[in-house]
Amino acid sequence: MERLSELQPIFIDTLPENAALEPGKIYISRKHNVAKLLCPDGCGTVSVLDFGREGWKLTESDGKIMIHPSILETACPNRAHYYVTFNRIQWL
Ligand SMILES: [Zn+2]
C-alpha cells in the first residue's frame, strides 16, 4: 500500500475497535481527548494520539484538522513521521 497524502477526520465520542479502523480516516474523540488511526504509510500499525495536556495539539476549522507537533509512529516498521495540516499529510 502506498503512503497516503490526506486524512479524513471522523469526530466521534467513542473510538471504534482497532479492527474497524479504515485507512485514510482519523477518528477523533473530543470527549476523551484522543484520536486513533491506521498508520498512513499502510503498515497496519494502529496509532493512538493523546491530546491531553502533555500531548499533541489538535486544531480544527471548517472540518480541516491540524496536529502539532509532528507525529512519529515508533511502532511502525518504517518509523512513519509526518505532519497533518488541513487534512493533508506532509511526510518528513
Ligand atoms: Zn507505518
CSV table of C-alpha atoms in Angstrom, one decimal, residues 16-23 27 36 38 44 46:
chain,number,residue,atom,x,y,z
A,16,PRO,CA,-14.0,2.3,17.1
A,17,GLU,CA,-12.3,-1.0,17.8
A,18,ASN,CA,-9.0,-1.4,16.0
A,19,ALA,CA,-10.3,-3.9,13.6
A,20,ALA,CA,-13.0,-1.4,12.4
A,21,LEU,CA,-10.5,1.3,11.5
A,22,GLU,CA,-10.4,2.3,7.9
A,23,PRO,CA,-7.3,3.6,6.2
A,27,TYR,CA,-11.1,9.0,14.4
A,36,LYS,CA,-6.9,6.7,16.6
A,38,LEU,CA,-4.1,3.3,10.9
A,44,GLY,CA,-1.2,-1.6,9.6
A,46,VAL,CA,-2.7,1.4,15.0
